[in-house]
Coordinates of N, CA, C and O in Angstrom, one line a residue:
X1 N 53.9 -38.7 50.1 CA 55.3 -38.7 50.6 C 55.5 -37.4 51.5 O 54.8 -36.4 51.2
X2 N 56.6 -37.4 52.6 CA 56.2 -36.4 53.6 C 57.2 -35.6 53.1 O 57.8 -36.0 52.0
X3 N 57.5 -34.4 53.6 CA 58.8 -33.6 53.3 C 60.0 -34.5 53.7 O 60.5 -34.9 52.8
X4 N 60.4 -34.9 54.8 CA 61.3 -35.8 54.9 C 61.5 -36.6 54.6 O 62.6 -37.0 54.8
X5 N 60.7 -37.7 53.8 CA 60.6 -39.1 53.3 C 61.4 -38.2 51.7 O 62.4 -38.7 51.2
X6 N 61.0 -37.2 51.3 CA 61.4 -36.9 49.8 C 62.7 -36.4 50.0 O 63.4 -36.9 49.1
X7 N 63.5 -35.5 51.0 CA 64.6 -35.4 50.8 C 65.3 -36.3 51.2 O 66.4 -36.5 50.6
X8 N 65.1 -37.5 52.5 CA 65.8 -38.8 52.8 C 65.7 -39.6 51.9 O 66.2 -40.7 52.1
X9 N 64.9 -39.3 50.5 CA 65.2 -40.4 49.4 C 66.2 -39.8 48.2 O 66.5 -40.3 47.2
X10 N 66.7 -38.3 48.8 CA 67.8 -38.5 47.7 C 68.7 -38.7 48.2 O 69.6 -37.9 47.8
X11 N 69.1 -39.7 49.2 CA 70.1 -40.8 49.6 C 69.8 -42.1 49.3 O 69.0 -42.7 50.1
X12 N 70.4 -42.7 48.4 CA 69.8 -44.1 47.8 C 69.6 -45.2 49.2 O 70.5 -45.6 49.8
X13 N 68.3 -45.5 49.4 CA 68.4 -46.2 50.7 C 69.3 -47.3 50.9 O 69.8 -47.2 52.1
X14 N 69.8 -48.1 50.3 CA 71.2 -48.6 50.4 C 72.5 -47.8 51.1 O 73.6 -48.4 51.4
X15 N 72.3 -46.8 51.2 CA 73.4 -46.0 52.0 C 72.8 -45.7 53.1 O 73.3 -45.6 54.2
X16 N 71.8 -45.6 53.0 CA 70.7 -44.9 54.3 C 71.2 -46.3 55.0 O 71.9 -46.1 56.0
X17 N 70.9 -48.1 54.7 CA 71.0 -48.9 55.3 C 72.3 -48.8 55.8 O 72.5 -49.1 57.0
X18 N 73.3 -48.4 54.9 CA 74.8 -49.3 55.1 C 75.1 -48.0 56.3 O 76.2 -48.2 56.9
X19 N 74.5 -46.8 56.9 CA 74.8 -46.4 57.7 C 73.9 -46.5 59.0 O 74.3 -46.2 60.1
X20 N 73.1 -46.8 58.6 CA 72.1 -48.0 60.3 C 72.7 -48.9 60.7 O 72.6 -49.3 61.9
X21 N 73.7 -49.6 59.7 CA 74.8 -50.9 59.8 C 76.0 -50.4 61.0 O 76.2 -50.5 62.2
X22 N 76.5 -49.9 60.1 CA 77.3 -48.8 61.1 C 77.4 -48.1 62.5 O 78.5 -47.8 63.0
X23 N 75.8 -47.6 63.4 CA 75.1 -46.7 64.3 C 75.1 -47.5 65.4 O 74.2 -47.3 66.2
X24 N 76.3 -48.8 65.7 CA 76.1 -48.9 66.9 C 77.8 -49.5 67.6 O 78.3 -50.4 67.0
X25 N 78.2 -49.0 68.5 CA 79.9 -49.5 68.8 C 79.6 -51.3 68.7 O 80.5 -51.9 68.3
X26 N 78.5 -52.3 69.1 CA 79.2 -54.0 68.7 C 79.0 -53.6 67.5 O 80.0 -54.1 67.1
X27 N 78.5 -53.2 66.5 CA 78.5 -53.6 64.9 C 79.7 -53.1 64.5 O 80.5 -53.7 63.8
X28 N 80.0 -51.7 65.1 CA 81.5 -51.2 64.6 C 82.7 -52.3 65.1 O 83.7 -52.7 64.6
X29 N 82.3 -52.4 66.1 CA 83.5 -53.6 66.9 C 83.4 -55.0 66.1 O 84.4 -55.7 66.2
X30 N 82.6 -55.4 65.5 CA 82.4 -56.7 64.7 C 82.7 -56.6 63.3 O 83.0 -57.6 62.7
X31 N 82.5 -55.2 62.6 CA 83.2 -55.2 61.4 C 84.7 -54.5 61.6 O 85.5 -54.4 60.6
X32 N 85.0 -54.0 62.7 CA 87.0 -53.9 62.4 C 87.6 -55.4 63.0 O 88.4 -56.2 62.5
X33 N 87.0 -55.7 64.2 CA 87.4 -57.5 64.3 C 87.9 -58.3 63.0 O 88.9 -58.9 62.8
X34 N 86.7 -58.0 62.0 CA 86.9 -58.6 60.7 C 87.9 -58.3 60.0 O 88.7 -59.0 59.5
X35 N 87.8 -56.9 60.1 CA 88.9 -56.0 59.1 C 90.4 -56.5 59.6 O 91.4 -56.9 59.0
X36 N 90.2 -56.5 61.0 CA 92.0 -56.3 61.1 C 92.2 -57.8 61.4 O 93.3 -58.3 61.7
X37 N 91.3 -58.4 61.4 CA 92.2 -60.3 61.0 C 91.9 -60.5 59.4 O 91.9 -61.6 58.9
X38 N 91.4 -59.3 58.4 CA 91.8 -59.9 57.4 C 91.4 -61.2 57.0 O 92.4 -61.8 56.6
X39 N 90.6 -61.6 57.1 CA 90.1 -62.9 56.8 C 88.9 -63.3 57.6 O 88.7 -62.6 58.6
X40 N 88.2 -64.3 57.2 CA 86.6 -64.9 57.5 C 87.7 -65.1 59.2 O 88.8 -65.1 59.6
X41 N 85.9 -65.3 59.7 CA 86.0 -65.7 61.5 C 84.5 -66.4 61.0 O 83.6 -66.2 60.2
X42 N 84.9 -67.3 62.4 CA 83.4 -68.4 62.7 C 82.9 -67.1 63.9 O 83.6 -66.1 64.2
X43 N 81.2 -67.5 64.4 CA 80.8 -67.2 65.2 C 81.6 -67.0 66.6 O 81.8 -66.0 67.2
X44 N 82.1 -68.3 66.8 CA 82.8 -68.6 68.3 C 83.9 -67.8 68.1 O 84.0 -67.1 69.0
X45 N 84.9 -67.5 67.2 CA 85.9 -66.6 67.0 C 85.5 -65.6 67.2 O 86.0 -65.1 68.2
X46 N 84.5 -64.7 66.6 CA 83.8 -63.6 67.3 C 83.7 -63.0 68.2 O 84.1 -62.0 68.6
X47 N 82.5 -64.5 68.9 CA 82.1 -64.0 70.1 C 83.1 -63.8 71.3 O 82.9 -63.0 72.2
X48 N 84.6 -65.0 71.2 CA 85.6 -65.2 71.9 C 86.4 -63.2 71.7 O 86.5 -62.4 72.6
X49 N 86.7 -63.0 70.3 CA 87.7 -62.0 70.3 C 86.9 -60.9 70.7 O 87.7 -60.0 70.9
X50 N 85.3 -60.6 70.9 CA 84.7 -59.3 71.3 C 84.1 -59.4 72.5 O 83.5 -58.5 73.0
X51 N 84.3 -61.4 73.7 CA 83.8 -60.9 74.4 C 82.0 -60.5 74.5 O 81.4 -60.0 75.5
X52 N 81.5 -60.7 73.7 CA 80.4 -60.4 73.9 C 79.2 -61.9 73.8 O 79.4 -63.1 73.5
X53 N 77.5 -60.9 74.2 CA 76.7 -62.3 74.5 C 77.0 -62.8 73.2 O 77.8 -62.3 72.3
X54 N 76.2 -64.0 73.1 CA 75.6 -64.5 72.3 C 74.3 -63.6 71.3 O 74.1 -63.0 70.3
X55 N 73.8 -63.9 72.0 CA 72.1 -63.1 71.3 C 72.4 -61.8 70.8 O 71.7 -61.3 69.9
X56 N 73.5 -60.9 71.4 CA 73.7 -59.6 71.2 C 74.6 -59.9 69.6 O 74.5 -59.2 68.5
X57 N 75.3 -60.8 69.7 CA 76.3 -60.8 68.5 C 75.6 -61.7 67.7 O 76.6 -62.3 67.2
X58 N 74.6 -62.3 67.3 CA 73.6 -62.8 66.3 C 72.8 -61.5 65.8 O 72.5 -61.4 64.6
X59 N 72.3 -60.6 66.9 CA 71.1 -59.7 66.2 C 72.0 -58.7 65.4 O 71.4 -58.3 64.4
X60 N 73.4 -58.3 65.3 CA 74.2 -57.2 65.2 C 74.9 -57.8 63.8 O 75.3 -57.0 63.0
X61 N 74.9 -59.4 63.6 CA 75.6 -60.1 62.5 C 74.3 -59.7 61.5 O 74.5 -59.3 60.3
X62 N 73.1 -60.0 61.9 CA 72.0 -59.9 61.1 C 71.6 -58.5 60.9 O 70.6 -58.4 60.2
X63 N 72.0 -57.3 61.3 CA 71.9 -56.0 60.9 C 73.2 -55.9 59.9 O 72.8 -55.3 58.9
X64 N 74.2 -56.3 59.9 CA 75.4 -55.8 59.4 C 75.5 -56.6 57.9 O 76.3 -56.2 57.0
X65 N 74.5 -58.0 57.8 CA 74.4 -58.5 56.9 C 72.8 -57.9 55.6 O 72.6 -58.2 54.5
X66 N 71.9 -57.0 56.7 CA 71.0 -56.4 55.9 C 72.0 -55.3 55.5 O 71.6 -55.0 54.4
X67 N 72.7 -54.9 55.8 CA 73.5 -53.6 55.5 C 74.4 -53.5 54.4 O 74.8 -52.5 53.8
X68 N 74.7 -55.2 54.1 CA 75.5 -55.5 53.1 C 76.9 -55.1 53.4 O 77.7 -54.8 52.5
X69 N 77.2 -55.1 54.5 CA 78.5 -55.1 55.0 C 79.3 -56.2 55.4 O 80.5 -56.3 55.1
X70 N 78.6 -57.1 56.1 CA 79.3 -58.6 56.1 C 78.2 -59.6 55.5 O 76.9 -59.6 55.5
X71 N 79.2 -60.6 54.9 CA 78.4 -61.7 54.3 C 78.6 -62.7 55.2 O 79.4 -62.5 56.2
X72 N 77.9 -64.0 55.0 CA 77.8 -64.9 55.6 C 77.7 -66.6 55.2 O 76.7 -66.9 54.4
X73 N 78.5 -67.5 55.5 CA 77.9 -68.5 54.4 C 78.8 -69.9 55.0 O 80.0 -69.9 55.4
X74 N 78.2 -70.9 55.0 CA 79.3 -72.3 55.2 C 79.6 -73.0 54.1 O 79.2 -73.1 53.0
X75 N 80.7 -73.7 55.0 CA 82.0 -74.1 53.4 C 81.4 -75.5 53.7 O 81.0 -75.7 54.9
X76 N 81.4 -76.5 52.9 CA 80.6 -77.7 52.6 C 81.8 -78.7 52.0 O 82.3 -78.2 51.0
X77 N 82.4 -79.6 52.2 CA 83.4 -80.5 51.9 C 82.9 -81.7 51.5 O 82.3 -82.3 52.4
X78 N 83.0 -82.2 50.6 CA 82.4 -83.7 50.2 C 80.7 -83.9 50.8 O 80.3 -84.8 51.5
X79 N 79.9 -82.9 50.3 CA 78.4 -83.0 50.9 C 78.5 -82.7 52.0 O 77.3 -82.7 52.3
X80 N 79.3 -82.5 53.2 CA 79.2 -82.6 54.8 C 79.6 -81.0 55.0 O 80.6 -80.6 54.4
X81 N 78.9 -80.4 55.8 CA 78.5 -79.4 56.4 C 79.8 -78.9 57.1 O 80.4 -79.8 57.7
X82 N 80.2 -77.9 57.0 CA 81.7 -77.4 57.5 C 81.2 -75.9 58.2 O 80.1 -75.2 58.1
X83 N 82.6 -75.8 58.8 CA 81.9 -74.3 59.4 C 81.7 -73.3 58.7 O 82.2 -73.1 57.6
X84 N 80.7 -72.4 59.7 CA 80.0 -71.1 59.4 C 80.7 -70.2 59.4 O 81.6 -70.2 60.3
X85 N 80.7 -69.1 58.2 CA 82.1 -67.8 58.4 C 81.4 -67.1 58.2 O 80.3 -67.3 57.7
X86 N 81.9 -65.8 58.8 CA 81.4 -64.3 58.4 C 82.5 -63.7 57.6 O 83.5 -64.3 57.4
X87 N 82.3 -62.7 57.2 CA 83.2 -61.5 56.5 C 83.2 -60.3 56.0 O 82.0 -60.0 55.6
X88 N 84.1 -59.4 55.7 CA 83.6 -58.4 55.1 C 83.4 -58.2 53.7 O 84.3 -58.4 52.8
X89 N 82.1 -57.8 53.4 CA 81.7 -58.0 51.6 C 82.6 -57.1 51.2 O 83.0 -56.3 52.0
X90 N 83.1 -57.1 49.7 CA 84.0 -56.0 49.3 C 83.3 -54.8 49.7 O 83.7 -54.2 50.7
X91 N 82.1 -54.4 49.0 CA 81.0 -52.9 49.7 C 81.4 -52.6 51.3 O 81.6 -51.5 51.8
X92 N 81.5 -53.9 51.8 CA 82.1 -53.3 53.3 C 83.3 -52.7 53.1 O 83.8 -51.5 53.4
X93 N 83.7 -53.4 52.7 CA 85.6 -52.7 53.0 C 86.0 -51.5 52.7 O 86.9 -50.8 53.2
X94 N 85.0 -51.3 51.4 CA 85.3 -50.0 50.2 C 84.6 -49.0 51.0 O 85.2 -48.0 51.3
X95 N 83.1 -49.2 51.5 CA 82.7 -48.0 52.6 C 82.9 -47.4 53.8 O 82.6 -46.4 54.4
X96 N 83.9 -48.8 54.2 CA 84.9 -48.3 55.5 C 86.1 -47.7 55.2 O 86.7 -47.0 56.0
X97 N 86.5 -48.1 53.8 CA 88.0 -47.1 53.9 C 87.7 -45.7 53.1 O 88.5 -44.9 52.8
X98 N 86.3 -45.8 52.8 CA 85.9 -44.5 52.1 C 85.4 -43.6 53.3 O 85.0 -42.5 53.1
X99 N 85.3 -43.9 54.0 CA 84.9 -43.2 55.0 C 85.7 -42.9 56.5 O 85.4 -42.3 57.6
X100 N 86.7 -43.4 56.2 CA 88.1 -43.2 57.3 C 88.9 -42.1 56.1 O 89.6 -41.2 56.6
X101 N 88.8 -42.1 54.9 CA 89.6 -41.1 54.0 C 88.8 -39.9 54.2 O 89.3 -38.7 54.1
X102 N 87.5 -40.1 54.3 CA 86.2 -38.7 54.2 C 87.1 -37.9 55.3 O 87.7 -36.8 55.3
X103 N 86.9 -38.9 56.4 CA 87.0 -38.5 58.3 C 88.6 -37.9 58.6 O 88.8 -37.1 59.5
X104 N 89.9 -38.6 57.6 CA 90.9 -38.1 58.0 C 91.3 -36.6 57.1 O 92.4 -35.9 57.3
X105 N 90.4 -36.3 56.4 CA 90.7 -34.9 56.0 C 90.2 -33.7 57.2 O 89.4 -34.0 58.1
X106 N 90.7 -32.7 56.8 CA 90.0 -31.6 57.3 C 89.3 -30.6 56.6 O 89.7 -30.0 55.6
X107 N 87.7 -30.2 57.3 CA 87.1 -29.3 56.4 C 86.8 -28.0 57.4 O 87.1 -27.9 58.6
X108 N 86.5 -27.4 56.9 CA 85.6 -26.2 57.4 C 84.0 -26.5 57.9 O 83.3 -27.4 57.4
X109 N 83.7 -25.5 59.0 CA 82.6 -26.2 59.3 C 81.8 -26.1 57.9 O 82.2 -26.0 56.7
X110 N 80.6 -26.4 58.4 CA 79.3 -26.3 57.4 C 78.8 -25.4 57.3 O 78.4 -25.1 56.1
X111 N 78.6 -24.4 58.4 CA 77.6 -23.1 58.5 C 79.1 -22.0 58.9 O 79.6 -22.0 60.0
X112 N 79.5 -21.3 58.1 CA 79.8 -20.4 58.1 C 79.2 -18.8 58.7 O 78.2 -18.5 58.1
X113 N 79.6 -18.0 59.6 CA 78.9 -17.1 60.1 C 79.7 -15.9 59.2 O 80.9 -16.1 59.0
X114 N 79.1 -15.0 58.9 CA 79.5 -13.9 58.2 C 79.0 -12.4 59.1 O 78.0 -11.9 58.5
X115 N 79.1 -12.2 59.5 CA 79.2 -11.0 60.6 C 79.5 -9.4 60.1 O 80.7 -9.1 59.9
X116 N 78.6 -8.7 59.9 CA 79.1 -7.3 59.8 C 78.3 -6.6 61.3 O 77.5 -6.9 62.2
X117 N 79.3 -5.4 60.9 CA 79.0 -4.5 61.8 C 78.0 -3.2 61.0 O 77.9 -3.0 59.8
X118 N 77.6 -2.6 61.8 CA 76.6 -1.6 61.0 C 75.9 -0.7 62.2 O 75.4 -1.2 63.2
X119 N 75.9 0.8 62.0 CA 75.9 1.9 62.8 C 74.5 2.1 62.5 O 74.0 2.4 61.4
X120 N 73.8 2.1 63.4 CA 72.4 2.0 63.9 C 72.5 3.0 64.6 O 73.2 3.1 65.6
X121 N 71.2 4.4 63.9 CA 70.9 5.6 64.6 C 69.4 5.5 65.6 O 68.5 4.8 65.1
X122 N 69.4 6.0 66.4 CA 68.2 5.5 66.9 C 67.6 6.9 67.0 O 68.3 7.9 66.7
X123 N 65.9 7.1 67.4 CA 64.9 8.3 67.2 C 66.0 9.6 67.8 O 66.2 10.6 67.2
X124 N 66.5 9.2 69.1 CA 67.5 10.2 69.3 C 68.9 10.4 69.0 O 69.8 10.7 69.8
X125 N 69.3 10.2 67.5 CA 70.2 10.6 67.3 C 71.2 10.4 68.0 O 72.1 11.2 68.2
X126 N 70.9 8.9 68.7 CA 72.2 8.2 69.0 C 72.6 7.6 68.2 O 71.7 7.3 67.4
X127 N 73.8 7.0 67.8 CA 74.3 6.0 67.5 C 75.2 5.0 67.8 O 76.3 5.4 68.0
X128 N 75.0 3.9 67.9 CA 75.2 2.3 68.4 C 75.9 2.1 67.7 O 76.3 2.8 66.8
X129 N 76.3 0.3 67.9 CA 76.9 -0.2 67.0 C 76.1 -1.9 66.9 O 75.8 -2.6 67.9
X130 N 76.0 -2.2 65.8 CA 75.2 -3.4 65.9 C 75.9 -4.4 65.1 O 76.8 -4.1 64.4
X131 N 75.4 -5.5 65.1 CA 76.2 -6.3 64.2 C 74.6 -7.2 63.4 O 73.4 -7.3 63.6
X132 N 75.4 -7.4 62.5 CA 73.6 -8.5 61.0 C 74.2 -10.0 61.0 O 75.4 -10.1 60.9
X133 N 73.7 -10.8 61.0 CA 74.7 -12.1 61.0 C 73.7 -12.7 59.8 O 72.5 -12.8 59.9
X134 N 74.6 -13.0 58.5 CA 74.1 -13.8 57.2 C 74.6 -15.6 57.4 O 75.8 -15.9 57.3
X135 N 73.6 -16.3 57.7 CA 74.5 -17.5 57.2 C 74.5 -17.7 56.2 O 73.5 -17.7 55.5
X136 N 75.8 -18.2 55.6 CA 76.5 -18.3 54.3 C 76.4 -20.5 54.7 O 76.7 -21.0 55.8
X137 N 75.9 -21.3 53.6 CA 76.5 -22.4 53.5 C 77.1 -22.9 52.9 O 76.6 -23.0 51.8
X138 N 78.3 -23.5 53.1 CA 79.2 -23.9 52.1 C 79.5 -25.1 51.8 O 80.2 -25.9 52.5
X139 N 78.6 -25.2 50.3 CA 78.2 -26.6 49.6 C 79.4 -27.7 49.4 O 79.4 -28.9 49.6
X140 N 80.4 -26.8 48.9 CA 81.8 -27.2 48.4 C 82.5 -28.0 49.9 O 83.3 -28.9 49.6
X141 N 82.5 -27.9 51.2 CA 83.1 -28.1 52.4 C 81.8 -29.8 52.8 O 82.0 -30.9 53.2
X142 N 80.7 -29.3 52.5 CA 79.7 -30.3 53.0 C 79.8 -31.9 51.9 O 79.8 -33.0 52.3
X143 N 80.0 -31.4 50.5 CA 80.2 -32.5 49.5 C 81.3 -32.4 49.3 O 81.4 -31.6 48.4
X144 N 82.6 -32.8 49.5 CA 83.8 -32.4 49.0 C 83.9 -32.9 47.4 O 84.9 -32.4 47.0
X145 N 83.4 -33.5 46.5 CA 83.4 -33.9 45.4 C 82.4 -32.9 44.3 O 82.5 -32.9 43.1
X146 N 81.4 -32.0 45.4 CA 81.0 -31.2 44.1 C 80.1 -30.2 45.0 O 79.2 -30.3 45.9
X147 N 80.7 -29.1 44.3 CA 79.9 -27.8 44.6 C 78.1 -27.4 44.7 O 77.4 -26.4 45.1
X148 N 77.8 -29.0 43.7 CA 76.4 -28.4 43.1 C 75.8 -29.4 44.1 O 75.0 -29.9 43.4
X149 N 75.5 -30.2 45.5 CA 75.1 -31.0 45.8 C 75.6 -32.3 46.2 O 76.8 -32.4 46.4
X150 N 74.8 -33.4 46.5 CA 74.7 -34.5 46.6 C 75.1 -35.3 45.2 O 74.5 -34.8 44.3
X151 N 75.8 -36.3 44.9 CA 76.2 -36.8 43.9 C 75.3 -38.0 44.0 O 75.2 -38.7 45.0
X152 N 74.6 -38.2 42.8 CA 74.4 -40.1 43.0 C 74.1 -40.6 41.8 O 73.0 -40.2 41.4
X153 N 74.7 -41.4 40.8 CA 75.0 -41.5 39.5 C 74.3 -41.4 38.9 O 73.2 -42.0 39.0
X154 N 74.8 -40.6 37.7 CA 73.7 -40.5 36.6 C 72.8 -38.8 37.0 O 72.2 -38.1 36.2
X155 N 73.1 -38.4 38.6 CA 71.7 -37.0 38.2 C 73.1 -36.2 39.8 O 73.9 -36.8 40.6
X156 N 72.5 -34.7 39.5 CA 72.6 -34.4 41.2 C 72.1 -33.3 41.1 O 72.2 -32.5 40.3
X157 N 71.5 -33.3 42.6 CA 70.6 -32.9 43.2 C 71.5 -31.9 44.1 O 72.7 -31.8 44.4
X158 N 70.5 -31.4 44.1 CA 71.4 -29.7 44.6 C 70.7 -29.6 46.1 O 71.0 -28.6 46.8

């Protein structure tokens, strides 16, 4: 396992996915479509309300459904084949409004600069003025739920 393969697994790959789901404006455009009609859409409703190709909104349905953000499935009436719906799985809904609450707070950056000043003599008995810069990171602003790390149930990782 490489250095990066070990700290990108203490993000449960399920989140790792459900944010590949997310990494492109038609997938974000096809799960708020969803969101803000509140209810299943067929393909052609889709494609009609975003405008977009075909092939492009099949490959983007089938990332968003490895992502577990929309499900997919047809309704069947007396044995006979009925239309195709998409939607948003609850996991969708819950990681989009958890993540518009993350995004509508305000934090502090991440890397805090701490800056002193400090009088530096040099061979001639000059003196300067210099400054030392410590980066300070602040865990508590990066995780807002916990000081010690990364949370993922049951352990955390610092």
């Amino acid at each position: 396992m490489t250095r990066v393969e070990e700290y990108a697994s203490q993000i449960p790959l399920a989140l790792r996915q459900t944010f590949k789901a997310f990494a492109s404006n038609n997938r974000s455009a096809i799960v708020v479509a969803l969101y803000e009609n509140n209810k299943r859409l067929t393909f052609t409703q889709l494609k009609r309300t975003l405008d977009i190709d075909q092939r492009i909104l099949t490959d983007e349905l089938k990332r968003l459904i490895g992502g577990a953000i929309v499900d997919h499935y047809t309704e069947f009436q007396e044995g006979i084949r009925g239309y195709s719906y998409y939607e948003l799985t609850e996991y969708g809904i819950n990681i989009l409004k958890a993540t518009l609450n993350v995004l509508s707070k305000s934090y502090d950056s991440i890397v805090k600069l701490d800056i002193t000043t400090e009088i530096i003599t040099t061979d001639h008995s000059q003196s300067i003025a210099g400054s030392k810069t410590n980066d300070i990171i602040n865990k508590s602003n990066v995780f807002p739920d916990s000081s010690s790390g990364i949370i993922i149930p049951g352990e955390v990782v610092a």
